[in-house]
Tab-separated table of C-alpha atoms and ligand atoms in Angstrom:
chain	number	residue	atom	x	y	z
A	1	UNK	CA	-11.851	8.623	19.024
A	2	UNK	CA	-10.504	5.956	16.819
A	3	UNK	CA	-7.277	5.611	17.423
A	4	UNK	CA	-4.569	5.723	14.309
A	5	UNK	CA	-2.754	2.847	16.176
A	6	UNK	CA	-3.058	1.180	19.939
A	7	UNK	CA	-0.266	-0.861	20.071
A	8	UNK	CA	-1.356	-1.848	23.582
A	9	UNK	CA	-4.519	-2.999	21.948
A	10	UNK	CA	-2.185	-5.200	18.775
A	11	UNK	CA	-0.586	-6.818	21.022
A	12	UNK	CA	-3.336	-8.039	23.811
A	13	UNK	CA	-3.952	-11.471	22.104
A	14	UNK	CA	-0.051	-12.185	22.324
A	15	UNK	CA	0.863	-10.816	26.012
A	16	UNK	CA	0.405	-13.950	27.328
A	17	UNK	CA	2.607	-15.871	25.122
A	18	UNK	CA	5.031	-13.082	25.304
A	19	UNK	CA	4.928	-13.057	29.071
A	20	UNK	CA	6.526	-16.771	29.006
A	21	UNK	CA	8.914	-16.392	26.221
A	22	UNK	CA	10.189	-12.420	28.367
A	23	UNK	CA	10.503	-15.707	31.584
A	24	UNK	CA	12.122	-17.871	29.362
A	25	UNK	CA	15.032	-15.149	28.465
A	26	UNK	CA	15.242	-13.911	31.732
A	27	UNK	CA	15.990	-17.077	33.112
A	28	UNK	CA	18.176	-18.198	30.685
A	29	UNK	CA	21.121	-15.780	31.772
A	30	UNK	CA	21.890	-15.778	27.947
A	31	UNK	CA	20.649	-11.942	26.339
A	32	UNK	CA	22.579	-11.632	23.542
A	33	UNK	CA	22.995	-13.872	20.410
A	34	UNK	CA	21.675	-17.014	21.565
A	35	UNK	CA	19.640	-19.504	20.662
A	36	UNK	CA	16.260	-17.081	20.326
A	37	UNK	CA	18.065	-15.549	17.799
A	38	UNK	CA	18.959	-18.662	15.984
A	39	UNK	CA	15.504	-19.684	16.287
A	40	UNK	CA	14.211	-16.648	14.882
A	41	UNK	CA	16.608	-16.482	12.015
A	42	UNK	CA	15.886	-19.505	10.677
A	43	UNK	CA	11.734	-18.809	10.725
A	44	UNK	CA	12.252	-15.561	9.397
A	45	UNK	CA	14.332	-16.843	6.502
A	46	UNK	CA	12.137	-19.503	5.389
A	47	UNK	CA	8.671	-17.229	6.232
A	48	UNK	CA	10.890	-15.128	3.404
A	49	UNK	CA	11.574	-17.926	1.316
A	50	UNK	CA	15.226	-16.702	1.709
A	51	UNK	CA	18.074	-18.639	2.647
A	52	UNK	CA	19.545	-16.260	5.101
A	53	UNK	CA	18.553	-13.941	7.512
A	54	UNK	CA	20.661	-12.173	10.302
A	55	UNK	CA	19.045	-10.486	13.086
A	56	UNK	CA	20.561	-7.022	13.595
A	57	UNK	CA	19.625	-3.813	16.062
A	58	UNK	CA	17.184	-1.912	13.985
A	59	UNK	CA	15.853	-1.575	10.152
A	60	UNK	CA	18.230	1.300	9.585
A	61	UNK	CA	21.319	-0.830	10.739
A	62	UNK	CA	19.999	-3.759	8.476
A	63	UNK	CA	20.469	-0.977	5.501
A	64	UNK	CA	23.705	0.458	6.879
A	65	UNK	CA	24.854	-3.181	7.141
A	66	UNK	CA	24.240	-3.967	3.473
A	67	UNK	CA	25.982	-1.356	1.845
A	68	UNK	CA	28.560	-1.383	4.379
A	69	UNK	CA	29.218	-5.483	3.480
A	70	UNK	CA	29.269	-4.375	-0.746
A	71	UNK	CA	31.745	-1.698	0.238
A	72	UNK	CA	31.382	0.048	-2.721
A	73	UNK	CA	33.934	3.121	-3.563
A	74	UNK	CA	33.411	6.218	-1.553
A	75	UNK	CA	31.741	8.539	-4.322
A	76	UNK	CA	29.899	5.520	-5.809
A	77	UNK	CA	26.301	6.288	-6.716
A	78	UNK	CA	23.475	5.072	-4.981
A	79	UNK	CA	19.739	5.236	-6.656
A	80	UNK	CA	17.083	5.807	-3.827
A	81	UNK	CA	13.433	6.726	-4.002
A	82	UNK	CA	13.082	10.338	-3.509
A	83	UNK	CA	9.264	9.362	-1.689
A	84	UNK	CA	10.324	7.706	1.408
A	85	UNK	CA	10.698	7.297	5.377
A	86	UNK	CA	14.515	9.718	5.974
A	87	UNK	CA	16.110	6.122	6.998
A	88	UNK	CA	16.023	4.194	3.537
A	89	UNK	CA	18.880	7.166	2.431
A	90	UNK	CA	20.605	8.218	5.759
A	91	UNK	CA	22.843	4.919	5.350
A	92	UNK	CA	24.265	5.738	1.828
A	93	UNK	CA	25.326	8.793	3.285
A	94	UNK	CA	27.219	7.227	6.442
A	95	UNK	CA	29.147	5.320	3.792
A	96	UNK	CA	30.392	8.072	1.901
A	97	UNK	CA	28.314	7.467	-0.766
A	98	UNK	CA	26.178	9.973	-3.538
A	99	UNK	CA	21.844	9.769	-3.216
A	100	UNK	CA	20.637	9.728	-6.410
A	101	UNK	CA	17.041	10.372	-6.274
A	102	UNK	CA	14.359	9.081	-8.688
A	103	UNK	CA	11.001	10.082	-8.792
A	104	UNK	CA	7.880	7.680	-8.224
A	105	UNK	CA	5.464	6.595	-10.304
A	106	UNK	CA	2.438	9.145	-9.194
A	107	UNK	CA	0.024	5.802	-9.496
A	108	UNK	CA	2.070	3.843	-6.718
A	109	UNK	CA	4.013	6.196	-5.240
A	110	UNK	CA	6.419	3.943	-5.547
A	111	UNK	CA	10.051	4.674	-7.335
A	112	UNK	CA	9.127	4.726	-11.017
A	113	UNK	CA	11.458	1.909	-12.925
A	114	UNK	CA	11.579	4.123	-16.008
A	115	UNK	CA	12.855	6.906	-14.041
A	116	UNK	CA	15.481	4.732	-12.745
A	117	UNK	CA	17.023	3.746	-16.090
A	118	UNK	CA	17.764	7.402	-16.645
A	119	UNK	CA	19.610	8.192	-13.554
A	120	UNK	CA	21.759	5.729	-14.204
A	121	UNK	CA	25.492	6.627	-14.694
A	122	UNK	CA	29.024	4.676	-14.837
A	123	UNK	CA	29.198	5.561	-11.117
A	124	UNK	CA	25.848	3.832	-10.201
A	125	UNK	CA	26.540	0.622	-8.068
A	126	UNK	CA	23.549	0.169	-6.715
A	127	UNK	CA	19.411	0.485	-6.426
A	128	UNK	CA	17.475	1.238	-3.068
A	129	UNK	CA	13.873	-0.340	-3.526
A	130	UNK	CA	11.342	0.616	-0.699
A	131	UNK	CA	8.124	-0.722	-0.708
A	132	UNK	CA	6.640	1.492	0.845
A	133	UNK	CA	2.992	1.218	2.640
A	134	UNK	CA	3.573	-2.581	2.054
A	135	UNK	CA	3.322	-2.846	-1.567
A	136	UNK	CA	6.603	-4.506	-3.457
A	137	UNK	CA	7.848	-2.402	-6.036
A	138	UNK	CA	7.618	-3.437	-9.759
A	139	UNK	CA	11.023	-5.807	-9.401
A	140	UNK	CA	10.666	-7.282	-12.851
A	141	UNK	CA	11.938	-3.683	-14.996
A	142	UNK	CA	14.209	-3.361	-11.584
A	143	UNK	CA	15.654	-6.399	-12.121
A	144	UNK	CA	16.079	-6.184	-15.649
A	145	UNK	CA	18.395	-2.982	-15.119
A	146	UNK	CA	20.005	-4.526	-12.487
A	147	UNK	CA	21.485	-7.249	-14.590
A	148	UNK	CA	22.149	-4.928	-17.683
A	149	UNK	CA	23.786	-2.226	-15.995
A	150	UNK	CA	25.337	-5.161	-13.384
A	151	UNK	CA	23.970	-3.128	-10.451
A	152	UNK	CA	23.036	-4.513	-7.046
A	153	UNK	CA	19.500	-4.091	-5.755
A	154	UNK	CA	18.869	-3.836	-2.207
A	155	UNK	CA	15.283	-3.450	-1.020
A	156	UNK	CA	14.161	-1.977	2.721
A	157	UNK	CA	10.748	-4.012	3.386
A	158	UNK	CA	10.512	-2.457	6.529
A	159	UNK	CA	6.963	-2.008	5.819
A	160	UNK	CA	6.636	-4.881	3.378
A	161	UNK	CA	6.234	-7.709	5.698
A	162	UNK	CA	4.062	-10.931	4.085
A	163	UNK	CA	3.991	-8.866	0.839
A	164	UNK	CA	4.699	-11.066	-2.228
A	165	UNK	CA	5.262	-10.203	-6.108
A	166	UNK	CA	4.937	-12.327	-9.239
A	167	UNK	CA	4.205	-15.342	-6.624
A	168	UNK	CA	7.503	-14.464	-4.268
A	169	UNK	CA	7.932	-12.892	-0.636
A	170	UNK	CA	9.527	-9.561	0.155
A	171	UNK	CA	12.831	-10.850	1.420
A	172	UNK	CA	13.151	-13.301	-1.762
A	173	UNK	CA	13.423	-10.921	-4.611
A	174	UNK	CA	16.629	-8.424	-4.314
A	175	UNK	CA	20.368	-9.252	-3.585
A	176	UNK	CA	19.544	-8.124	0.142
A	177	UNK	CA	15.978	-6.865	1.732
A	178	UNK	CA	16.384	-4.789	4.951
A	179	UNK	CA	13.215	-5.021	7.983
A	180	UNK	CA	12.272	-3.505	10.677
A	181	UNK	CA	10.475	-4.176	13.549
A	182	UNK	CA	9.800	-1.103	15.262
A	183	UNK	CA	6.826	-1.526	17.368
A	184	UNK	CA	4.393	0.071	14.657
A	185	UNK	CA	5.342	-2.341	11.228
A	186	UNK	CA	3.280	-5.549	10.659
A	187	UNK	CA	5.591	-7.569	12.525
A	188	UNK	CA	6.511	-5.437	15.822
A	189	UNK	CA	8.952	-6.084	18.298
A	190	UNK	CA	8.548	-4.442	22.413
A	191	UNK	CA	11.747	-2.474	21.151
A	192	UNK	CA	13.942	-1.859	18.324
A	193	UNK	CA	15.024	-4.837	15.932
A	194	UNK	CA	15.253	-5.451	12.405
A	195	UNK	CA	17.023	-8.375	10.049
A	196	UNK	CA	18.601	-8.792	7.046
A	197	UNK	CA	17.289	-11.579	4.452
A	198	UNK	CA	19.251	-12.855	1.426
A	199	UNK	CA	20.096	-15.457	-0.699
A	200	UNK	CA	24.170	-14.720	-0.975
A	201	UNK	CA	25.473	-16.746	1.520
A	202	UNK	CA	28.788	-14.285	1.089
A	203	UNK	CA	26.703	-11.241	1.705
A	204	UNK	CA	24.945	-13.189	4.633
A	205	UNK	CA	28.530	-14.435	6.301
A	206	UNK	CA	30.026	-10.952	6.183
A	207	UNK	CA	26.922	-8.929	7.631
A	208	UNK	CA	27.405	-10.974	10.369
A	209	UNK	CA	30.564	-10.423	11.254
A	210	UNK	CA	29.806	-6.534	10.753
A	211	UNK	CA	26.881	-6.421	13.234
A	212	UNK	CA	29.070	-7.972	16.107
A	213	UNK	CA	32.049	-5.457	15.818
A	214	UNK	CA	33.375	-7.203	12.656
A	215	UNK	CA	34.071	-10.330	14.896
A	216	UNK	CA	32.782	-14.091	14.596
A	217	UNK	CA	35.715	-15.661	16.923
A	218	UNK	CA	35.810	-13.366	20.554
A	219	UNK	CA	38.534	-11.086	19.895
A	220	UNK	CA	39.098	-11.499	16.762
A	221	UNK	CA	37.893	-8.754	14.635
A	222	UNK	CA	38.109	-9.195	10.441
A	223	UNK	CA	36.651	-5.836	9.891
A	224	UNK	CA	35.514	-2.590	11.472
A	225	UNK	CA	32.375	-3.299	12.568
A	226	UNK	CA	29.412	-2.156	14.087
A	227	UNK	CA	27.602	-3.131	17.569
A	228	UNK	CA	24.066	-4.197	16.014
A	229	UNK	CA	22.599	-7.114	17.329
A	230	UNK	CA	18.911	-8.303	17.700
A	231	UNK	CA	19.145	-9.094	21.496
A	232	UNK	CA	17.401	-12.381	22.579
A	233	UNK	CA	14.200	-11.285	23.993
A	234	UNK	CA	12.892	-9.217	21.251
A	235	UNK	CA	14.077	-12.676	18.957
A	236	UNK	CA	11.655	-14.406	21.531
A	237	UNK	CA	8.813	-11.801	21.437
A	238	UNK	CA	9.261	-11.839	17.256
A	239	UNK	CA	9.171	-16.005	17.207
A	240	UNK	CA	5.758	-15.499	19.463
A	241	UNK	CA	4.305	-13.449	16.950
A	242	UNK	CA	5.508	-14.562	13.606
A	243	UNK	CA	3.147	-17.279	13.147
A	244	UNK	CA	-0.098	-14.885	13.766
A	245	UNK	CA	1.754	-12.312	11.009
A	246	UNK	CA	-0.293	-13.792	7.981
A	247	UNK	CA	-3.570	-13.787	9.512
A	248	UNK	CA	-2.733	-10.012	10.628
A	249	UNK	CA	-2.090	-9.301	6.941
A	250	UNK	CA	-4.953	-11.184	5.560
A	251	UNK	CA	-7.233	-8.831	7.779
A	252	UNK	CA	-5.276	-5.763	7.132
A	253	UNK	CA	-6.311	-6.877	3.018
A	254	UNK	CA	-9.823	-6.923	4.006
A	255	UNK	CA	-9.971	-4.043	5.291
A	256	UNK	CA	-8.090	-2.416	2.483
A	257	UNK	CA	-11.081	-3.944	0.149
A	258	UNK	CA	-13.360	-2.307	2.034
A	259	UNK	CA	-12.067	1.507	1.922
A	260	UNK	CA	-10.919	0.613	-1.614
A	261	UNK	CA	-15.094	0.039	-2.309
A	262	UNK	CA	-16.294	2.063	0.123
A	263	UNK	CA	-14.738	5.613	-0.335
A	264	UNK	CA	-16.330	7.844	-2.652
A	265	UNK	CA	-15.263	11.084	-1.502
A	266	UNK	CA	-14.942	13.809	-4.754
A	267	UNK	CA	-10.796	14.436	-5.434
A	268	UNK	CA	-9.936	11.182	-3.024
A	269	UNK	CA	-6.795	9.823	-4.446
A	270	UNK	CA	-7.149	6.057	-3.641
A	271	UNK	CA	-4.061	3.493	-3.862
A	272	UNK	CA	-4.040	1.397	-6.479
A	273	UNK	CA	-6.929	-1.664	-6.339
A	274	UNK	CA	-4.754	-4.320	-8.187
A	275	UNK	CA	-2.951	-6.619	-6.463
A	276	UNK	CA	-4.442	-6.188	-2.789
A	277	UNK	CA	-3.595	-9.835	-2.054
A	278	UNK	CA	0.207	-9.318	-2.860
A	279	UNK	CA	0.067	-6.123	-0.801
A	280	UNK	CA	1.124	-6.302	3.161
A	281	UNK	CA	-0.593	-3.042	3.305
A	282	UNK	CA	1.056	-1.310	6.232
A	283	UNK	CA	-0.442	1.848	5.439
A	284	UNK	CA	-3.543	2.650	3.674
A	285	UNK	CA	-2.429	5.982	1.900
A	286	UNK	CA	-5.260	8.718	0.288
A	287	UNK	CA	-4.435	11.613	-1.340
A	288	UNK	CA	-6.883	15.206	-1.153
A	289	UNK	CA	-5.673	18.366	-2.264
A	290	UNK	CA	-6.741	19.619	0.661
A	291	UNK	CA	-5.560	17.397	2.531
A	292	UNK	CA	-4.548	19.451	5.722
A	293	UNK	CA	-8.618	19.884	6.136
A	294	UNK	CA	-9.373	16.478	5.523
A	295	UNK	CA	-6.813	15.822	8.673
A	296	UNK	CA	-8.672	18.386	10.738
A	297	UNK	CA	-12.215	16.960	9.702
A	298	UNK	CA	-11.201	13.485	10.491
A	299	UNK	CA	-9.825	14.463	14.076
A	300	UNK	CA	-13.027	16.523	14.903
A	301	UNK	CA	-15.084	13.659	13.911
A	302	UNK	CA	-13.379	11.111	16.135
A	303	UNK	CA	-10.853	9.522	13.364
A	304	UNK	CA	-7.115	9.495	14.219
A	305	UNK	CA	-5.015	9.896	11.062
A	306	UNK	CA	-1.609	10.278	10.302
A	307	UNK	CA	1.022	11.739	6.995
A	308	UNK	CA	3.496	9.328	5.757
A	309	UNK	CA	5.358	12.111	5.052
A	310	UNK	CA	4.729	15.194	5.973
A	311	UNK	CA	8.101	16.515	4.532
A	312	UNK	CA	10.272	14.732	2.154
A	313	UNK	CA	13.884	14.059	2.502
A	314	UNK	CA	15.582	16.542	-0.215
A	315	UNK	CA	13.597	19.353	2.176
A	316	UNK	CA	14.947	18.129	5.267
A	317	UNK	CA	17.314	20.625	7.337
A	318	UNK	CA	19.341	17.473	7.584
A	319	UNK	CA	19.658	16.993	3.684
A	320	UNK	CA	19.926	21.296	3.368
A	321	UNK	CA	22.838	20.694	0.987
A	322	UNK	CA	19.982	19.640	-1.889
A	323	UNK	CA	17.475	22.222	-0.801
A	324	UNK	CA	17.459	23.823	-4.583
A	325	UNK	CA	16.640	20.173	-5.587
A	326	UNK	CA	13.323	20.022	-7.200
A	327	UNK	CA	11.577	17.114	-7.027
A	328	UNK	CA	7.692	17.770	-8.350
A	329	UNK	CA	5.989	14.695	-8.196
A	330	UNK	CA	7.867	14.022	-4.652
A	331	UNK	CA	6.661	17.320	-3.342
A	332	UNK	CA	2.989	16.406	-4.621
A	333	UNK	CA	2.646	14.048	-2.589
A	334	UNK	CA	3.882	14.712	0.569
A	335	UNK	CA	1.617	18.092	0.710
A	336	UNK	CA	-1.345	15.864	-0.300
A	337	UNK	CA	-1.269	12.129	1.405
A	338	UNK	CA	-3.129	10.804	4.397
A	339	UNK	CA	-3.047	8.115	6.285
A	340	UNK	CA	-5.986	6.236	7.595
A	341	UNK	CA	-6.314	3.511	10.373
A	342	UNK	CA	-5.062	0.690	9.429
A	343	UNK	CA	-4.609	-2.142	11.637
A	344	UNK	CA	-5.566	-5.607	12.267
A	345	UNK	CA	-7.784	-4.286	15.515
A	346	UNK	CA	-10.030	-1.880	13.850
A	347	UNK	CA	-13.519	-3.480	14.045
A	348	UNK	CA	-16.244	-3.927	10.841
A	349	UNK	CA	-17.738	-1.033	12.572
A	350	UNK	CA	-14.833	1.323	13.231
A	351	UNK	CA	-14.306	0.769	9.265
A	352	UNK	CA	-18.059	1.662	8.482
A	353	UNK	CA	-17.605	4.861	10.507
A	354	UNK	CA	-14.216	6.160	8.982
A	355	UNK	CA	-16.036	5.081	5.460
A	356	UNK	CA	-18.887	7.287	6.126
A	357	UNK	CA	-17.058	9.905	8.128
A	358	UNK	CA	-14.478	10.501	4.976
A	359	UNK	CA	-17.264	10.555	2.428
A	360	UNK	CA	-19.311	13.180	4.924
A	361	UNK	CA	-16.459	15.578	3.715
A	362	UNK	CA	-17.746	16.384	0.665
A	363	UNK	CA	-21.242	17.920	2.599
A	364	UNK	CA	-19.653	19.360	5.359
B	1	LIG	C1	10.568	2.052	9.939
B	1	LIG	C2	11.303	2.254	8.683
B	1	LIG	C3	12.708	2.196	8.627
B	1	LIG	C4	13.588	2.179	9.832
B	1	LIG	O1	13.402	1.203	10.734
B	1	LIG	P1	13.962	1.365	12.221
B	1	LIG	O2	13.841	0.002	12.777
B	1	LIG	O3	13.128	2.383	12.910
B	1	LIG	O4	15.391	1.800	12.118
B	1	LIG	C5	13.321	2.258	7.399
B	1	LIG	N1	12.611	2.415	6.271
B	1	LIG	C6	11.271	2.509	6.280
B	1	LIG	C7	10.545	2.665	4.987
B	1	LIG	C8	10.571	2.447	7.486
B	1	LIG	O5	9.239	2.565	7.491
């Protein structure tokens, strides 16, 4: 069976290096904000080409954290993608503040910038970006609105690692860009942990009182924060690996090349071909209509797959409140994507055989 992901076997070239830096904390006596966190920080930010970037607990904190620092009115709108992971939305709740969905572009799957003009309203104070399966959204019309309808833009990259657009890094381009590192994204952590990046060195000062219980001097608390901290080994583990994360996401291009050639099954959906270089591609997302046999066909053939998402947020018992919501294009696609392995481990023949295997469908 090939495997959708072994993170035992991503991080085998690293455990070595990641052995010494675990020593290193341990023997330090110092676990939380330190100097591994400093360190990280300030590789992280310039890896981003931003000029800040504040470790916090997790990438749904980092969003939290953002929209907590704006502190927009209670009731303000908030434009979100309505194809995406639960956690790029969750936080806009927390804060008392209204989802707005938009609809992607079908081509990208992506939120759809023309969409996002018209759900614009006097109460909208701010756009959620997600770049999802690695691939920045298109941040040129974003931007434009932004500035016209004087808007903030916030992006979560937590899958957008190394991705660039129009010649910039993920982490550059919005007011604020949330990551994760959850153990699965491009750049993985041995735990939870996630960052903030921006250039607004207000924005950047205040987020970091917020993650330490609103406090900078011990005991002295300037706002109601929250206890979100990147603790100082996972900082260490991240530093270890953050100089391997472009040659990860150089091979995770080639192999998107090669299924991007290489499939030919009849009614594939394939992600789009341009741009593969800017892409961080942290998934490598088909479409089938029948896509639920394509899953078993896979999985009796030896290929692992996965859905990013099986079920999409406005159908969520969580969200039940928007259940008469209807969202075609949304719904579309989570009843028809796929997943398939995509990692830097899978070998030139491990990509021949899920090639050939998915193209077998058609003749089964
Ligand atoms: C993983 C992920 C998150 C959440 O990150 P955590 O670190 O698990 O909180 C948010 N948004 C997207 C798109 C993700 O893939």
């Amino acid at each position: 069976m090939i495997p959708f992901l072994d993170l035992n076997q991503v991080n085998a070239p690293y455990i070595q290096k990641i052995t010494e830096a675990s020593s290193r904390v341990i023997n330090s006596g110092w676990y939380i904000l330190g100097n591994e966190l400093k360190t990280f920080e300030k590789s992280f930010a310039e890896y981003c080409e931003a000029t800040h970037c504040i470790g916090v607990a997790n990438g749904l904190d980092a969003i939290t954290l953002i929209l907590k620092a704006y502190d927009f009115p209670a009731g303000s709108e908030v434009i979100v993608p309505a194809n995406t992971y639960i956690a790029s939305v969750l936080p806009v709740n927390y804060l008392n503040l209204v989802p707005v969905f938009v609809e992607p572009d079908p081509r990208t799957m992506l939120i759809d910038p023309l969409r996002i003009e018209k759900a614009i309203t006097a109460n909208t104070r701010a756009i959620v970006t997600v770049d999802l399966y690695g691939r920045s959204c298109e941040m040129a019309p974003i931007q434009a609105l932004v500035e016209k309808h004087h808007l903030k833009v916030i992006t979560d990259a937590a899958q957008a690692h190394g991705a660039t657009y129009n010649g910039h890094k993920v982490g550059s381009l919005a007011d604020a860009t949330a990551f994760s590192f959850y153990p699965t994204k491009n750049l993985g952590a041995l735990g939870d942990a996630g960052a903030i990046t921006t250039n607004d060195a207000q924005l950047a000062d205040k987020v970091r009182y917020l993650r330490n219980y609103g406090s900078f001097v011990r005991y002295q608390n300037e706002y109601q924060g929250l206890n979100s901290r990147l603790d100082e080994m996972q900082a260490a583990i991240l530093s270890v690996k953050l100089p391997y994360l472009d040659a990860e996401n150089e091979r995770r291009r080639e192999i998107a090349g090669r299924y991007l050639s290489g499939l030919k099954c009849k009614e594939l959906v394939m992600p789009p071909g341009d741009r593969i270089q800017d892409d961080a591609w942290h998934l490598f997302v088909v479409r089938h209509p029948r896509r639920d046999e394509l899953v078993t066909f896979l999985e009796n053939n030896g290929v692992q797959t996965n859905v990013h998402y099986p079920l999409p947020i406005h159908k969520q018992k969580a969200y039940s409140a928007l259940k008469d919501l209807h969202l075609p294009l949304t719904e579309q696609i989570h009843r028809e994507v796929i997943s398939l392995p995509l990692n830097p481990v899978l070998t030139d023949d491990n990509i021949a055989y899920i090639i050939q295997t998915v193209n077998q469908f058609d003749y089964q």
